[in-house]
CSV table of C-alpha atoms and ligand atoms in Angstrom, one decimal:
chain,number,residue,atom,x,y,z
V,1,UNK,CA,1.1,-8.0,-34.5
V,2,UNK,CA,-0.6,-7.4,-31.2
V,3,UNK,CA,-4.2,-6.5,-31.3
V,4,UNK,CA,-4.9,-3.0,-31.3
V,5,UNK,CA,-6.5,-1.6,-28.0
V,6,UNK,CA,-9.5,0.6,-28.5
V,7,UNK,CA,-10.9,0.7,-25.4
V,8,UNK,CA,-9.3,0.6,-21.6
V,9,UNK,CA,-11.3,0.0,-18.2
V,10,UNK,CA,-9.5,1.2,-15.4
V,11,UNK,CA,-10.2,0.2,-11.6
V,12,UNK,CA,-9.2,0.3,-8.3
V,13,UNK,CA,-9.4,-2.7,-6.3
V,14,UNK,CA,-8.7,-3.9,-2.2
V,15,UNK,CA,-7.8,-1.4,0.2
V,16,UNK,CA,-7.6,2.4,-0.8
V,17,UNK,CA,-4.7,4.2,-0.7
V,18,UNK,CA,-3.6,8.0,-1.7
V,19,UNK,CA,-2.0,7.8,-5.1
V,20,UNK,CA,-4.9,6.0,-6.6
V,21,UNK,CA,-6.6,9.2,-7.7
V,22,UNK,CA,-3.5,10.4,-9.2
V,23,UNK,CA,-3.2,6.9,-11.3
V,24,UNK,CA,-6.4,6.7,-12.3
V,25,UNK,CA,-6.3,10.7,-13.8
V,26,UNK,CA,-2.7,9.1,-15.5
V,27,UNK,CA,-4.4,6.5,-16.9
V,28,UNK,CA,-6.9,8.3,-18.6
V,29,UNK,CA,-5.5,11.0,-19.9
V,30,UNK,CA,-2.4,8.8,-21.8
V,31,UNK,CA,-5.4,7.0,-23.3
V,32,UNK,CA,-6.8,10.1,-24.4
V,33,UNK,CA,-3.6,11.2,-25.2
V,34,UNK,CA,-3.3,8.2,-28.0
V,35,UNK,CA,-6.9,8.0,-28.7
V,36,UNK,CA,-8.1,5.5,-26.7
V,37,UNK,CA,-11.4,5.4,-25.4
V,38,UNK,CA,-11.4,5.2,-21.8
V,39,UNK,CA,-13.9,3.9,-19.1
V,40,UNK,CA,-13.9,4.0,-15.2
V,41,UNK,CA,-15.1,1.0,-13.5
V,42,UNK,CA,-16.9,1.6,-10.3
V,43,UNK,CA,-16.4,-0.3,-7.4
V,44,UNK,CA,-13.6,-2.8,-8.2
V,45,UNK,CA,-14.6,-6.5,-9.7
V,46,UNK,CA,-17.6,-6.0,-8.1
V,47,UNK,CA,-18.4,-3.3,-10.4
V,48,UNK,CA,-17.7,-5.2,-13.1
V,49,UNK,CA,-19.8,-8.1,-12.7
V,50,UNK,CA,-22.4,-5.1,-12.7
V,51,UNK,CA,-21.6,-3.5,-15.5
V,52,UNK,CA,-21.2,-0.2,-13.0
V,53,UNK,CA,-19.2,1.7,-16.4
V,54,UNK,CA,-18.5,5.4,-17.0
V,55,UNK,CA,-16.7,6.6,-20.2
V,56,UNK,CA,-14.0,9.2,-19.1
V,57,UNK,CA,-12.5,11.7,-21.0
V,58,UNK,CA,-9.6,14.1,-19.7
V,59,UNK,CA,-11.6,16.5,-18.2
V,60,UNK,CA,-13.2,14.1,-16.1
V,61,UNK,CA,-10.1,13.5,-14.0
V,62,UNK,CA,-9.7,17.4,-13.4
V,63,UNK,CA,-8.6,18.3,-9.8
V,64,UNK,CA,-8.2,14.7,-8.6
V,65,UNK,CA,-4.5,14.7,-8.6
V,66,UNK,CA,-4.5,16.2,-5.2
V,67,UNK,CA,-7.4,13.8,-3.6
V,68,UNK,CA,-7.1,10.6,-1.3
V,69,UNK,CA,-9.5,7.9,-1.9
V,70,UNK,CA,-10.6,6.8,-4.8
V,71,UNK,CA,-13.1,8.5,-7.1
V,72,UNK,CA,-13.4,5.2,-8.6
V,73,UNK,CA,-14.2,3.8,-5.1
V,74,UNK,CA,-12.8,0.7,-3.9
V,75,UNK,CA,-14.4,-3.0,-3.2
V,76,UNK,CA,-13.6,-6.2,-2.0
V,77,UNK,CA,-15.8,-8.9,-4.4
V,78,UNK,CA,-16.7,-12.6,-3.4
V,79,UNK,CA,-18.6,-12.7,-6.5
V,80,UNK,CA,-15.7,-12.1,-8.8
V,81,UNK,CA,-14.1,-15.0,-6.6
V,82,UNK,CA,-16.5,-17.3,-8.3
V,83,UNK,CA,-16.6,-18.5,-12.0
V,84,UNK,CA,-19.8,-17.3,-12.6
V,85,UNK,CA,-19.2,-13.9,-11.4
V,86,UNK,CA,-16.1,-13.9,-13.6
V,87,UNK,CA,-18.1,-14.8,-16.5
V,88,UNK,CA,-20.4,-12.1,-16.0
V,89,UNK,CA,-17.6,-9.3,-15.6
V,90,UNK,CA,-16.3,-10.8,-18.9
V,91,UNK,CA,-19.4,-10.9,-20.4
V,92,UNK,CA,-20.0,-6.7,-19.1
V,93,UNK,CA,-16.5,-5.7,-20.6
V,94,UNK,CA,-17.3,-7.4,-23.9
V,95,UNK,CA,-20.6,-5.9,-24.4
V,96,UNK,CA,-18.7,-2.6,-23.5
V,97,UNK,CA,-16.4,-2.6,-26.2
V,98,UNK,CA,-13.2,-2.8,-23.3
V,99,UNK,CA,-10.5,-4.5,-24.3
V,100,UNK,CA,-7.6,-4.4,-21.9
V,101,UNK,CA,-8.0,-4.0,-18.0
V,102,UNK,CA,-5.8,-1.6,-15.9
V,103,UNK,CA,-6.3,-2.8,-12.6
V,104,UNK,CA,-4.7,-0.8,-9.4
V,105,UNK,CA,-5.1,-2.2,-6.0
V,106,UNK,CA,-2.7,-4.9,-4.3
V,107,UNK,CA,-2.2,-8.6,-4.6
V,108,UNK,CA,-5.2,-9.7,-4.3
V,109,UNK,CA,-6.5,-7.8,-7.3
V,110,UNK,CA,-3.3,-9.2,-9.1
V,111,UNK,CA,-4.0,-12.7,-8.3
V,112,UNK,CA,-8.0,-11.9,-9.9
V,113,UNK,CA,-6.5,-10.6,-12.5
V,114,UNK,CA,-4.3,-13.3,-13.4
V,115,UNK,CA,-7.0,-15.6,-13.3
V,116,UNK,CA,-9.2,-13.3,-15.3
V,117,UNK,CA,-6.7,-13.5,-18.3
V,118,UNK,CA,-6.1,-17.2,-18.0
V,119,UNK,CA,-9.5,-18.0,-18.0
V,120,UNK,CA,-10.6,-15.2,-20.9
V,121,UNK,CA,-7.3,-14.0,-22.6
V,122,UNK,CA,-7.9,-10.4,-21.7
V,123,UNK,CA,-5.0,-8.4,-21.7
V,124,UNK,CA,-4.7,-6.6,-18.1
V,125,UNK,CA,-2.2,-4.4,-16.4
V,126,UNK,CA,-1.5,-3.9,-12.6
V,127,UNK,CA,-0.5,-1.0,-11.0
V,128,UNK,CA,0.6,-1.6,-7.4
V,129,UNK,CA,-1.9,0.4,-4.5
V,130,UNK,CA,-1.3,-0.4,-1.3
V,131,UNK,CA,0.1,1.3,1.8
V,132,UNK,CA,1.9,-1.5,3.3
V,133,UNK,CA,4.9,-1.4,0.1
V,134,UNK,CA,4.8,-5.0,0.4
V,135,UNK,CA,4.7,-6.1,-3.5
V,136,UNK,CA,7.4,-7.6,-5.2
V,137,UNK,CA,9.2,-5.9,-8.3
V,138,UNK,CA,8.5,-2.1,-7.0
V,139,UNK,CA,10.6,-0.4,-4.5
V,140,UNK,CA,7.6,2.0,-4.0
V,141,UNK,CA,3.9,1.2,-4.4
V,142,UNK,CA,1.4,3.8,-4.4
V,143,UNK,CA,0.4,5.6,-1.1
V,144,UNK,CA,3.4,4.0,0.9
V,145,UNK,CA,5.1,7.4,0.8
V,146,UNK,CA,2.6,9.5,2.0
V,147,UNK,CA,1.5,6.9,4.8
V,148,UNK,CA,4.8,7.5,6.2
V,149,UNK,CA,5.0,11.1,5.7
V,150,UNK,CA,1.1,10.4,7.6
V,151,UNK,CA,2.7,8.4,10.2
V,152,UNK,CA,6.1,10.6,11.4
V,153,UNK,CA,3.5,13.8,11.2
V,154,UNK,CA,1.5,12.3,14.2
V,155,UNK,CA,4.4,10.5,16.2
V,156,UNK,CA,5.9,14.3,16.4
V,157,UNK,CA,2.9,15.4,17.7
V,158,UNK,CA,3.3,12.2,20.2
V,159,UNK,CA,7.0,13.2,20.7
V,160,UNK,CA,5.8,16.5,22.5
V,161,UNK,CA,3.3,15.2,25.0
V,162,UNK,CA,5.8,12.0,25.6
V,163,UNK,CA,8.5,14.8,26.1
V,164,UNK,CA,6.5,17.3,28.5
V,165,UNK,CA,4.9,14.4,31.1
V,166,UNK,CA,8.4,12.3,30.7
V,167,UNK,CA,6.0,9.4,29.3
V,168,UNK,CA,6.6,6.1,27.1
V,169,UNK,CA,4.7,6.0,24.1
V,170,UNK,CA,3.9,2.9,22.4
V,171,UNK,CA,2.8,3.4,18.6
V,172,UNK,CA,0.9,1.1,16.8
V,173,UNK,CA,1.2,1.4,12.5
V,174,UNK,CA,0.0,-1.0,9.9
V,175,UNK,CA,1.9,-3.7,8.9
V,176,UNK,CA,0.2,-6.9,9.4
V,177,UNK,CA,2.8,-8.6,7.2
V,178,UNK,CA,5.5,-6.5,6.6
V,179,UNK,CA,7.3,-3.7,8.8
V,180,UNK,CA,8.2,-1.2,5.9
V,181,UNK,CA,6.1,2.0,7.6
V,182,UNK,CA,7.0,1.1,11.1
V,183,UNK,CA,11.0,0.7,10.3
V,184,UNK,CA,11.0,3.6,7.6
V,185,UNK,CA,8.5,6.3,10.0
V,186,UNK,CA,10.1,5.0,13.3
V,187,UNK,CA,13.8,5.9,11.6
V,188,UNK,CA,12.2,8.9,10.5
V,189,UNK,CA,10.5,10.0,13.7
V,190,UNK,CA,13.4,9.1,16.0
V,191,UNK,CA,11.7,6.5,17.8
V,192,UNK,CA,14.0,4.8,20.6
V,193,UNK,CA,12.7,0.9,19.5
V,194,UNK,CA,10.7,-0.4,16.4
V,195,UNK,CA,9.1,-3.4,16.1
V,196,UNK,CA,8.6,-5.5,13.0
V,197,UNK,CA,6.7,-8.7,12.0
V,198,UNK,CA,9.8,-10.1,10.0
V,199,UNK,CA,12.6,-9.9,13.2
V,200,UNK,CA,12.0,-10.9,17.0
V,201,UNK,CA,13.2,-8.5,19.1
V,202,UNK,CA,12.6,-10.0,22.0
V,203,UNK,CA,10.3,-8.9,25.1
V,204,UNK,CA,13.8,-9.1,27.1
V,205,UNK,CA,15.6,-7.0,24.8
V,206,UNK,CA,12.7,-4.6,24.2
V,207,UNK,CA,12.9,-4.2,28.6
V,208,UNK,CA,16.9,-3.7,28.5
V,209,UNK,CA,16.8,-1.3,25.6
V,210,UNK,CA,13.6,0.7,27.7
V,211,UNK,CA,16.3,0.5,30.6
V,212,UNK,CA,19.3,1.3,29.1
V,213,UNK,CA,17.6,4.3,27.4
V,214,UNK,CA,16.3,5.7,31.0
V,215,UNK,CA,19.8,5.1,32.1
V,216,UNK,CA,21.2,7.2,29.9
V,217,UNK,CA,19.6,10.2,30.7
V,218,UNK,CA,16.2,10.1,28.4
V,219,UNK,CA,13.0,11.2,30.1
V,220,UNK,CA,11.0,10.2,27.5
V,221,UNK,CA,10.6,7.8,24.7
V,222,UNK,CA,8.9,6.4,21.8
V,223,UNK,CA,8.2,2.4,20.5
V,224,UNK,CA,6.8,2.1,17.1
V,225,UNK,CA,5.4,-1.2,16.5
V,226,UNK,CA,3.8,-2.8,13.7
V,227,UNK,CA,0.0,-4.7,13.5
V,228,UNK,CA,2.0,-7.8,13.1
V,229,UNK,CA,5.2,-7.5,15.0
V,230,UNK,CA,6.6,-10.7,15.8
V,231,UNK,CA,6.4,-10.9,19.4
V,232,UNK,CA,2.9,-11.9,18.8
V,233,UNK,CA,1.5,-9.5,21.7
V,234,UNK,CA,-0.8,-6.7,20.6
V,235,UNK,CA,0.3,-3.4,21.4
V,236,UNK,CA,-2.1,-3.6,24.8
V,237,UNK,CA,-1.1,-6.6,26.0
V,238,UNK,CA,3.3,-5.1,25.0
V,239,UNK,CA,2.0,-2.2,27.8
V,240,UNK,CA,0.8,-4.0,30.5
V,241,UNK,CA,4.1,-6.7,30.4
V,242,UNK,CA,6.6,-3.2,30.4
V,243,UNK,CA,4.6,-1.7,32.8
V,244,UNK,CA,4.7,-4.9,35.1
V,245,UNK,CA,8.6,-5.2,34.6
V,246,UNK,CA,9.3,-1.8,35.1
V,247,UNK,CA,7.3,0.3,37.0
V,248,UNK,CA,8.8,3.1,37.1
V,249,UNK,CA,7.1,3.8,33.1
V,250,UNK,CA,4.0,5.2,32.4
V,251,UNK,CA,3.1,3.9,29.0
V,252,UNK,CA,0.2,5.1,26.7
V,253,UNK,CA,-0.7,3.6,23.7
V,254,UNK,CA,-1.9,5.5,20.4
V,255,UNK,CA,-3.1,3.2,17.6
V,256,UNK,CA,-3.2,5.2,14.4
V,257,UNK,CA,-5.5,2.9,12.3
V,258,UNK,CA,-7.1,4.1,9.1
V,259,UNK,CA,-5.9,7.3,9.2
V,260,UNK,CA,-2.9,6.5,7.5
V,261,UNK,CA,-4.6,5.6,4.5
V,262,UNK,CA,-6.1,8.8,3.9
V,263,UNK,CA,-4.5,12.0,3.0
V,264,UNK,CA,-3.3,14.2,0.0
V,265,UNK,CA,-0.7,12.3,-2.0
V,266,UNK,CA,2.3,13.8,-1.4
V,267,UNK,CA,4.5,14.8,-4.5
V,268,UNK,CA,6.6,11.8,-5.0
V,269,UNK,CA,2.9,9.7,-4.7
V,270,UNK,CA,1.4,11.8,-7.6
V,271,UNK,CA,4.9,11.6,-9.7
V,272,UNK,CA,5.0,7.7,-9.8
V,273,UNK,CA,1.4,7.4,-10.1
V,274,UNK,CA,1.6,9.4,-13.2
V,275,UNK,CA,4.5,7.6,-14.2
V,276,UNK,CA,2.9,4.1,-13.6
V,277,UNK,CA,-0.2,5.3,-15.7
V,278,UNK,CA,1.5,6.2,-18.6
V,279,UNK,CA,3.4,3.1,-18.6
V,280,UNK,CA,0.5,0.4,-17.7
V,281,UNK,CA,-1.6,2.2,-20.8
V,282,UNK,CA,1.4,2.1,-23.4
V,283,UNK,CA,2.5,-1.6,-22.4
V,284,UNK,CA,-0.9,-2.5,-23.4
V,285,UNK,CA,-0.6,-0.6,-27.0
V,286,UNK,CA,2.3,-2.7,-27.2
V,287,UNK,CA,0.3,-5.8,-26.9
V,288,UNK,CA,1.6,-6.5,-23.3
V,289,UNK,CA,-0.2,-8.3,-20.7
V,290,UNK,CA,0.0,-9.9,-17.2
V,291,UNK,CA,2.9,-7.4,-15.7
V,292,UNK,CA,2.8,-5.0,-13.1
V,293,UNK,CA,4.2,-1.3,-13.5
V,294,UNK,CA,6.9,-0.7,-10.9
V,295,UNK,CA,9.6,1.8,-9.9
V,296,UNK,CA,13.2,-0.1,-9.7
V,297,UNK,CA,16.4,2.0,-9.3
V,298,UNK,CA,14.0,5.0,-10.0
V,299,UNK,CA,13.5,4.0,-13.3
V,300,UNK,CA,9.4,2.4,-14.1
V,301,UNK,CA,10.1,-1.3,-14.9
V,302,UNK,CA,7.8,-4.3,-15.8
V,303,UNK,CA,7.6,-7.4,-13.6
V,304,UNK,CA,5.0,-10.3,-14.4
V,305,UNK,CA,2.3,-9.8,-12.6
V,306,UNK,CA,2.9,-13.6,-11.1
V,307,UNK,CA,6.1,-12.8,-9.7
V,308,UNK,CA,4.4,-9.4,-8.4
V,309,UNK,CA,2.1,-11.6,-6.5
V,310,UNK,CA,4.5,-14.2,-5.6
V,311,UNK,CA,7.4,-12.7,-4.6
V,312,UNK,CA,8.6,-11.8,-1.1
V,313,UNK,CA,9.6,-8.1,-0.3
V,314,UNK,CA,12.5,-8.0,2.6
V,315,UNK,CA,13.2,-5.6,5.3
V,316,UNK,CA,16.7,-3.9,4.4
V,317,UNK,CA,18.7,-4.8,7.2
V,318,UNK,CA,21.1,-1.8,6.6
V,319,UNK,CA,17.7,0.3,7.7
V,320,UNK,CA,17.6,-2.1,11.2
V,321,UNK,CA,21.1,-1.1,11.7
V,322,UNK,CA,20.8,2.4,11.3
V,323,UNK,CA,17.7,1.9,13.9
V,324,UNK,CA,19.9,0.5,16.4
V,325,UNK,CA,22.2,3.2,16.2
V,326,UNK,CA,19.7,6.1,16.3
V,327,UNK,CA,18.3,4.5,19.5
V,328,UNK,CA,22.5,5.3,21.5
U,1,ATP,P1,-4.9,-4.8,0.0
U,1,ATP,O1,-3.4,-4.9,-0.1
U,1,ATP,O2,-5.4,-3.4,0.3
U,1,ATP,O3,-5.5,-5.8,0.8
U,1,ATP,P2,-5.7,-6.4,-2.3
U,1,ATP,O4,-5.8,-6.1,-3.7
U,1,ATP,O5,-4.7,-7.4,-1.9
U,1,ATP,O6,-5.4,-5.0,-1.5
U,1,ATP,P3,-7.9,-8.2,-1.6
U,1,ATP,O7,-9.1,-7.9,-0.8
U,1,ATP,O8,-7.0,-9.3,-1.3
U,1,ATP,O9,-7.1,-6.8,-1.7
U,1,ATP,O10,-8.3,-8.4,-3.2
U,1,ATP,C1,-9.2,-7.5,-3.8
U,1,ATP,C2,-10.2,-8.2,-4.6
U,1,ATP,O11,-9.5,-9.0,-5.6
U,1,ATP,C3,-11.0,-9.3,-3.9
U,1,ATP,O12,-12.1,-8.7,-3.2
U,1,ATP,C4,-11.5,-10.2,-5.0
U,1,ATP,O13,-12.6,-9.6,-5.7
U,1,ATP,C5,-10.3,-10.2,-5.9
U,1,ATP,N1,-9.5,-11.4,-5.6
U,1,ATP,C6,-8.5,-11.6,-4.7
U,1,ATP,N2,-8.0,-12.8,-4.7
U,1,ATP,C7,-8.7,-13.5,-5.7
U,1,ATP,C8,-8.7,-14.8,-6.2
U,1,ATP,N3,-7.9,-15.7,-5.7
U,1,ATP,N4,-9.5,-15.1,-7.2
U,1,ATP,C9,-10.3,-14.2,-7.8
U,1,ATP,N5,-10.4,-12.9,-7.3
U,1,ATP,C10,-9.6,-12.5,-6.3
């Protein structure tokens, strides 16, 4: 028989992303729901090496669906990096009465919260927050959907200056790692090349594609590239090489930065985050422990949170394809 869960602490952890708010009102609510206790933990780990605890009840997480951020807020903790800050969160959630830990934020948090279960035997839970979609065992984490809803907003809004002054446009999106906004939002915003850390385009074939494009009768056009794109030139450094080749471009750069992390949820954000909530909360009244909550084939799965951590998302190729011919 598993142990029976009184008491959950829920937190958000890493990088913030829109869809947390929505996961964190899920969470509570399914534990009031089965009358659990629940209680918000401020600030990440770092919060819980402080003992930084509020109780929630339902009503506490009214009007939050709709808000980026994290009313939680967010932290990044060297302490809880350390055994002794590790023992002191333990020490905190004890005292509190918590016994199981949802934790949402990306795999960092997983691989803390891993170590937090090896070391104490506390059940936790991950749900996956991140922008970048770059956990394994999800085809969606939270906030991904709205970044690129963020993301093909603006590069319209690009697309009509590039358009009226006949300019290149080069794009900069996050992605340090993986190119899932800048080869989903490029697709989705029409752009005429996308760059991605996981393929080399090629500075040559980047030049023939810009020329071939002008050839064929396009006055204006739009490169989305990713933080990490593998050519291994930052977006600056990618203008002043096309503009020394081909001279006849003027290029302008627009880095989007953070403002892709913020931002109402859109709907399918605040659907999976409720859907992820309910199912982190009930997995631990089963007596679960160490997965993550996921969305596969558009059902919510469970994949160990190891594997979550571990595993390497890929680029669908069919999606690079398609790019290709969108860019004709
Ligand atoms: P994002 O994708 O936005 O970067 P993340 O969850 O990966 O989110 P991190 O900063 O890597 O963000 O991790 C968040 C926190 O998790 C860290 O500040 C730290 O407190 C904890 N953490 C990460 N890695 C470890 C680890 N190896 N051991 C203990 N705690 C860790």
């Amino acid at each position: 028989m598993p142990k029976t869960i009184k008491k959950v602490g829920v937190l958000t952890s890493g990088g913030d992303s829109p869809g947390m708010n929505a996961a964190i009102r899920s969470v509570v609510r399914t534990c009031a729901y089965h009358n659990i206790e629940c209680i918000g933990i401020y600030r990440g780990y770092q919060g819980m090496i402080e003992g930084d605890f509020k109780e929630m009840g339902p009503r506490s997480v009214n009007n939050i669906v709709n808000k980026g951020g994290t009313v939680l807020k967010s932290a990044r903790s060297l302490e809880f990096r350390t055994p002794e800050g590790r023992i002191k969160a333990h020490e905190n959630l004890v005292k509190a009465g918590i016994d199981a830990l949802v934790v949402i934020g990306g795999d960092g948090s997983f691989t803390g919260a891993l170590l937090f279960n090896s070391e104490f035997n506390f059940p936790v839970m991950g749900i996956p927050g991140t922008i970048d979609n770059d956990i394994f065992g999800t085809s969606h984490t939270l906030g991904y959907d709205t970044a690129l809803n963020t993301v093909v907003d603006v590069i319209d809004k690009i697309r009509d200056t590039a358009s009226s002054h006949n300019r290149l446009f080069f794009v900069e999106v996050m992605g340090r790692d993986a190119g899932h906004i800048a080869l989903n939002a490029g697709i989705g915003a029409g752009a005429e090349e996308i760059l991605i850390p996981e393929e080399d385009l090629g500075l040559d074939r980047l030049l023939e594609s810009l020329q071939k494009s002008k050839a064929s009768g396009k006055s204006s056009s739009i490169v989305v590239i990713a933080e990490g794109d593998k050519i291994g030139k930052n977006v600056f450094e990618l203008k002043d090489y096309v503009e020394a080749n081909l001279p006849e471009y003027d290029v302008r750069v627009s880095v989007l930065g953070h403002m892709q992390r913020g931002g109402s949820p859109s709907c399918f954000d605040r659907v999976l985050a409720s859907r992820l909530g309910v199912k982190a909360v009930e997995s631990l009244i089963e007596g679960k422990s160490n997965y993550m909550v996921g969305l596969q084939n558009d059902k919510i799965s469970l994949t160990p949170l190891e594997q979550a951590i571990k595993g390497k998302t890929e680029i669908d190729r069919e999606l690079l394809r398609v790019s290709e011919i969108m860019s004709t």
